[in-house]
Amino acid sequence: GDPRPKVRLGVLLALRRTGDTSAAAKFLEDSDTSVRRAAIQWVGEARLGDLAGAVEKSASRIPVTKEIFEAYLAATDLLAGRNPSQVDQLGSDVLIARMLDDANEPASLRALALRTLRIDHPSVAVPKLEKLLDGDPALRLEALRSLAVRPDEAAQAILRRFTSDPALRFDAISGLGHSAAGSEETRKVLFGLLDGPAQVDAIRSLSGAVDRPDVKDALEKKGGELVAILMGRSAGQPPTLDGWKKVAAEKGNAAAGERLFFHSKGPQCSVCHRVNGRGGFVGPDLSTVGNVLQRERLIESILDPGREIAPMFVHWKVRTKKGDVVDGRVVDEDMSPSGYVVLIDAQGKQTKVKNSDVDERQASKLSIMPEKLVDRLTRQDFRDLIEYLSGLK
């Protein structure tokens, strides 16, 4: 085949139009994810049931992307006899939960299913997640990460147990930020980690309890750039855009950047943004942002988020006739007189307002992304975050 993925994809699409399905199996083995996704979709929509096993093998081949995962879900249902309208309306939650709960599915696909399910779904209840911690390494990690976003004591107790697990401790420590202020047991665990390899994550998790004298004293003894920021002092961050660009010119740690992105006491990136199924819906999905933005543009988008805002992510301020103000991004709208507008704010809360109740509606020139976000980051944090985002492809 041609070495260029776009050419191979073009050939696949041309063959689909001819109705010749003899080459579908070969495309399922392609090294390029976009070609494999198109091949999986082809098999499903053409009802090529004899290729069901090949589809599963293709979908579970590393890397497993969100697009391949979604194509596999749809193809599986089509091959099972559901019509396209049923598949489109199934609200993927049903399909995704079924895949997660099926121990016969490939672990890589079950892990992606776990990333994608909403946190209040029955399939991600704490007892089920705890059982997954004894399984495949990929599933263990995703189960632990699902627990790390839960503030309830049942989840936090499990996280405390896994702070000594070499493969899971960083994510476990990050999740403990939810209970550091209210749990003496959590604080005790985090204090014990202030001198180890996960000390930065432990410091950040303790930041929610910094008003407690014992926490403040422990952090002051540690010192450093992050502690200075948490205490509201100058930490020597660059005062200019060019200064931050010089900081980001040095290579960061992508794994540390990922932890920062999702950390419960970090810059809260994941409240608004999703990466490969995990995170919020307020801002753009960043799963492939490294393909879309060059490193310098990524840096600028964090330092000056209002510089360029895509129309679908404009921040609106709606004032009702009662004087209430609702702001956020428009996620749904019926423009008829009897219709409505639905806005989602920076915390992910959705509010529906009837058009008949609207007194004034204005588009903001500011991004919903916080200004001066870098004021909360150390220089190493910034390098790590840029390294992580630029690698998302």
XYZ file of C-alpha atoms in Angstrom:
393
model
C 0.000 0.000 0.000
C 0.882 3.651 -0.313
C 2.994 4.980 2.628
C 0.703 8.014 2.973
C -2.278 7.423 5.303
C -4.435 10.003 3.513
C -3.985 8.172 0.222
C -4.889 4.830 1.822
C -7.953 6.438 3.378
C -8.968 7.811 -0.022
C -8.663 4.352 -1.568
C -10.842 2.890 1.202
C -13.558 5.489 0.611
C -13.415 4.906 -3.149
C -13.808 1.166 -2.676
C -16.806 1.733 -0.382
C -18.556 3.602 -3.158
C -18.067 0.684 -5.562
C -19.625 -1.792 -3.140
C -16.549 -4.044 -3.291
C -15.927 -5.226 0.296
C -13.129 -7.695 -0.442
C -10.406 -5.358 0.847
C -12.155 -4.368 4.104
C -10.231 -6.916 6.178
C -6.885 -5.550 4.955
C -7.807 -1.995 5.943
C -8.691 -3.204 9.459
C -4.996 -4.091 9.851
C -3.741 -0.650 8.785
C -1.174 1.057 11.034
C -2.945 4.425 10.856
C -5.756 5.067 13.341
C -7.860 7.154 10.936
C -7.778 4.376 8.333
C -8.662 1.727 10.935
C -11.541 3.845 12.215
C -12.933 4.216 8.692
C -12.539 0.474 8.092
C -14.414 -0.376 11.309
C -17.207 1.981 10.298
C -17.313 0.355 6.844
C -17.641 -3.155 8.300
C -20.448 -2.079 10.624
C -22.478 -0.132 8.098
C -22.041 -2.845 5.428
C -23.041 -5.522 7.984
C -19.953 -7.629 7.261
C -20.601 -10.036 10.114
C -17.813 -12.434 9.143
C -15.334 -9.677 10.041
C -16.648 -9.160 13.599
C -13.556 -10.808 15.113
C -11.232 -8.760 12.924
C -13.046 -5.589 13.982
C -12.461 -6.386 17.664
C -8.786 -7.067 16.996
C -8.443 -3.836 15.000
C -10.206 -1.749 17.661
C -8.042 -3.102 20.490
C -4.757 -2.461 18.686
C -2.606 0.167 20.389
C -3.114 3.082 20.238
C -6.838 2.925 20.964
C -8.261 6.360 20.153
C -11.606 7.812 21.155
C -12.667 7.810 17.491
C -11.826 4.127 17.049
C -13.613 3.313 20.294
C -16.786 5.103 19.194
C -16.654 3.480 15.754
C -16.258 0.070 17.371
C -19.256 0.652 19.647
C -21.438 1.595 16.685
C -20.135 -1.237 14.476
C -20.741 -3.805 17.214
C -24.374 -2.767 17.528
C -24.916 -2.655 13.773
C -23.471 -6.148 13.414
C -25.817 -7.255 16.207
C -28.790 -6.161 14.108
C -29.734 -2.749 15.462
C -30.677 -0.185 12.846
C -28.629 3.034 12.439
C -31.217 5.263 14.118
C -31.141 3.073 17.235
C -27.362 3.184 17.353
C -27.294 6.979 16.994
C -29.823 7.447 19.802
C -28.417 4.925 22.222
C -26.616 7.643 24.084
C -23.518 5.861 24.133
C -23.763 5.427 27.930
C -25.684 2.173 27.464
C -23.184 0.854 24.941
C -20.174 1.992 26.918
C -21.436 0.532 30.205
C -22.158 -2.763 28.525
C -18.612 -2.904 27.202
C -17.085 -2.020 30.577
C -19.098 -4.690 32.345
C -18.202 -7.416 29.829
C -15.054 -9.184 31.052
C -14.639 -10.758 27.610
C -14.009 -7.405 25.951
C -10.340 -6.394 25.389
C -8.900 -4.597 28.418
C -7.825 -1.611 26.289
C -11.419 -1.011 25.180
C -12.815 -1.519 28.691
C -10.292 1.029 29.969
C -11.463 3.587 27.408
C -15.069 2.805 28.325
C -14.235 3.556 31.940
C -12.674 6.896 30.972
C -15.793 7.851 29.042
C -18.620 6.969 31.435
C -20.037 9.765 33.568
C -19.029 9.514 37.210
C -22.572 8.926 38.532
C -23.237 5.930 36.263
C -23.995 2.673 38.158
C -21.181 0.891 36.314
C -18.623 3.155 37.986
C -19.911 2.759 41.539
C -17.109 2.505 44.109
C -17.460 -1.273 44.767
C -17.180 -2.004 41.026
C -14.153 0.253 40.674
C -12.486 -1.402 43.655
C -12.821 -4.820 41.997
C -11.160 -3.504 38.832
C -8.087 -2.557 40.867
C -7.185 -6.253 40.967
C -7.240 -6.701 37.182
C -5.393 -5.680 34.047
C -2.827 -2.850 34.531
C -4.659 -0.520 32.110
C -7.952 -1.134 33.888
C -6.347 -0.672 37.315
C -5.070 2.755 36.316
C -8.405 3.922 34.902
C -10.296 2.563 37.916
C -7.974 4.438 40.241
C -8.387 7.624 38.201
C -12.156 7.255 38.363
C -11.900 6.980 42.141
C -9.608 10.028 42.253
C -12.378 12.372 41.080
C -14.760 11.238 43.825
C -14.757 13.161 47.140
C -16.792 10.555 49.075
C -15.085 8.762 51.964
C -15.439 5.293 50.417
C -13.363 6.384 47.414
C -10.900 8.405 49.502
C -10.244 5.437 51.806
C -9.275 3.313 48.800
C -6.998 6.058 47.488
C -5.166 6.221 50.820
C -4.393 2.502 50.517
C -2.874 2.899 47.083
C -0.472 5.765 47.846
C 2.263 3.154 48.275
C 1.555 1.359 44.984
C 4.375 2.325 42.557
C 2.096 2.198 39.508
C -0.826 4.110 41.015
C 0.490 6.286 43.828
C 0.745 9.577 41.909
C -2.903 9.450 40.839
C -3.994 8.272 44.292
C -2.178 11.188 45.942
C -3.713 13.668 43.487
C -7.213 12.438 44.328
C -6.666 12.894 48.069
C -6.886 16.648 47.585
C -10.644 16.204 47.989
C -10.383 15.086 51.621
C -7.216 16.783 52.895
C -9.158 19.548 54.624
C -11.640 17.272 56.367
C -9.767 14.044 57.048
C -7.007 13.724 59.620
C -6.169 10.313 58.164
C -5.654 11.791 54.697
C -3.440 14.557 56.061
C -1.350 12.001 57.926
C -0.820 10.040 54.700
C 0.104 13.167 52.743
C 2.495 14.418 55.442
C 4.342 11.124 55.123
C 4.813 11.703 51.403
C 6.334 15.179 51.573
C 9.888 13.835 51.363
C 9.374 11.246 48.616
C 9.227 11.281 44.806
C 5.572 12.352 44.893
C 6.157 15.371 47.130
C 4.892 17.915 44.560
C 1.590 16.061 44.195
C 1.317 15.732 47.980
C 1.954 19.453 48.494
C -0.692 20.302 45.927
C -3.210 17.954 47.551
C -2.568 19.558 50.943
C -3.207 23.024 49.501
C -6.935 22.725 50.241
C -6.103 22.567 53.943
C -3.478 25.298 54.008
C -5.459 27.310 56.558
C -4.782 24.576 59.161
C -1.718 25.410 61.304
C -0.256 21.893 61.047
C -0.521 21.922 57.243
C 0.844 25.424 56.937
C 3.830 24.582 59.157
C 4.589 21.389 57.210
C 4.475 23.188 53.860
C 6.561 26.131 55.067
C 9.229 23.667 56.199
C 9.294 22.188 52.712
C 9.527 25.580 51.040
C 10.029 25.988 47.320
C 8.258 27.676 44.429
C 4.935 25.836 44.743
C 4.648 26.505 48.472
C 5.329 30.211 47.875
C 2.488 30.321 45.330
C 0.110 28.519 47.696
C 0.966 30.977 50.455
C 0.305 33.954 48.180
C 3.924 35.060 47.914
C 6.002 35.926 44.876
C 7.594 32.813 43.398
C 9.768 34.464 40.759
C 7.513 33.672 37.790
C 8.212 35.574 34.578
C 6.241 38.831 34.334
C 5.923 38.763 30.543
C 4.676 36.538 27.728
C 8.177 36.271 26.314
C 9.480 35.221 29.715
C 7.018 32.333 29.902
C 7.878 31.329 26.331
C 11.514 31.000 27.389
C 10.436 28.835 30.330
C 8.412 26.559 28.045
C 11.288 26.256 25.590
C 12.835 23.776 28.009
C 11.508 20.219 27.899
C 8.971 19.247 30.535
C 7.647 15.984 31.947
C 4.488 14.908 30.076
C 3.407 12.453 32.798
C 3.638 15.190 35.434
C 1.735 17.509 33.083
C -1.070 14.977 32.781
C -1.329 14.701 36.572
C -1.440 18.476 36.850
C -4.167 18.676 34.184
C -6.437 16.332 36.175
C -5.313 17.156 39.743
C -8.188 18.011 42.081
C -6.189 20.991 43.430
C -4.403 21.916 40.206
C -5.357 24.584 37.643
C -8.660 22.711 37.067
C -8.067 22.131 33.339
C -10.210 18.985 33.336
C -13.245 20.807 34.724
C -13.710 22.356 31.274
C -11.673 20.189 28.891
C -11.760 16.496 27.957
C -8.868 14.292 26.923
C -9.689 10.886 25.472
C -13.051 10.720 27.189
C -12.145 12.062 30.633
C -12.959 15.599 31.747
C -15.560 18.332 31.190
C -17.549 19.645 28.236
C -17.328 23.411 28.751
C -14.268 24.015 26.580
C -12.790 22.328 23.507
C -11.882 18.634 23.559
C -8.077 18.535 23.734
C -7.560 14.873 22.809
C -5.650 15.803 19.638
C -4.659 19.389 20.421
C -1.017 18.586 19.641
C -2.024 18.043 16.011
C -3.988 21.276 15.852
C -1.722 23.764 17.621
C 2.032 24.174 17.418
C 3.867 24.409 20.746
C 4.129 28.215 20.624
C 0.413 28.596 19.911
C -0.361 26.293 22.846
C 1.730 28.506 25.095
C -0.091 31.621 23.882
C -3.520 30.021 24.361
C -2.755 29.490 28.061
C -1.088 32.841 28.644
C -3.669 34.866 26.679
C -6.860 32.768 26.412
C -8.987 35.659 25.140
C -6.782 36.331 22.139
C -8.668 33.949 19.839
C -12.011 32.367 20.788
C -13.830 29.972 18.456
C -17.498 31.020 17.904
C -18.899 27.871 19.566
C -16.936 28.647 22.754
C -17.914 32.310 23.128
C -18.905 33.187 26.696
C -22.401 34.693 26.933
C -24.036 36.710 29.701
C -27.838 36.467 29.845
C -29.874 38.813 32.061
C -33.454 37.753 32.796
C -36.429 40.065 33.238
C -36.262 39.260 36.975
C -32.701 40.607 37.086
C -30.932 37.252 37.406
C -27.690 36.829 35.452
C -26.683 33.525 33.890
C -23.401 33.184 32.066
C -21.550 30.475 30.178
C -21.247 28.821 26.778
C -24.380 28.052 24.760
C -24.762 24.264 24.461
C -28.359 24.122 23.191
C -30.780 26.645 21.797
C -34.265 26.931 20.311
C -34.556 30.433 18.847
C -38.343 30.412 18.464
C -40.351 32.785 20.715
C -41.443 29.817 22.832
C -37.921 28.360 22.834
C -35.001 28.497 25.226
C -31.242 28.744 25.588
C -29.073 26.392 27.676
C -25.741 27.662 29.016
C -22.950 25.753 30.728
C -20.672 27.622 33.145
C -17.019 27.091 34.055
C -17.973 24.548 36.734
C -19.963 22.466 34.248
C -23.379 23.513 35.596
C -26.094 23.834 32.940
C -28.904 26.391 33.190
C -31.944 26.583 30.907
C -33.561 29.987 30.311
C -36.777 30.537 28.354
C -36.481 33.075 25.545
C -39.571 34.827 26.910
C -37.686 35.428 30.190
C -34.592 36.976 28.560
C -34.166 40.730 28.958
C -30.636 41.102 27.567
C -27.984 38.832 26.068
C -24.361 39.845 25.486
C -21.323 38.052 24.144
C -18.204 38.493 26.266
C -14.834 39.338 24.745
C -13.200 37.312 27.509
C -12.546 33.592 27.375
C -14.311 31.317 29.845
C -10.792 30.065 30.603
C -9.384 31.920 33.658
C -7.075 34.857 33.058
C -3.612 34.740 34.652
C -3.806 30.969 34.997
C -0.018 30.810 35.120
C -0.025 32.719 38.405
C -1.035 29.389 39.997
C 1.759 27.432 38.297
C 5.433 26.981 38.982
C 7.791 27.236 36.034
C 8.171 23.448 36.052
C 4.376 23.062 36.140
C 4.128 25.164 32.995
C 6.795 23.173 31.163
C 5.113 19.908 32.168
C 1.665 21.065 31.102
C 2.899 22.237 27.688
C 4.810 18.965 27.215
C 1.656 16.965 27.951
C -0.641 19.005 25.711
C 1.765 19.140 22.776
C 1.995 15.338 22.872
C -1.768 14.806 22.538
C -2.094 13.617 18.948
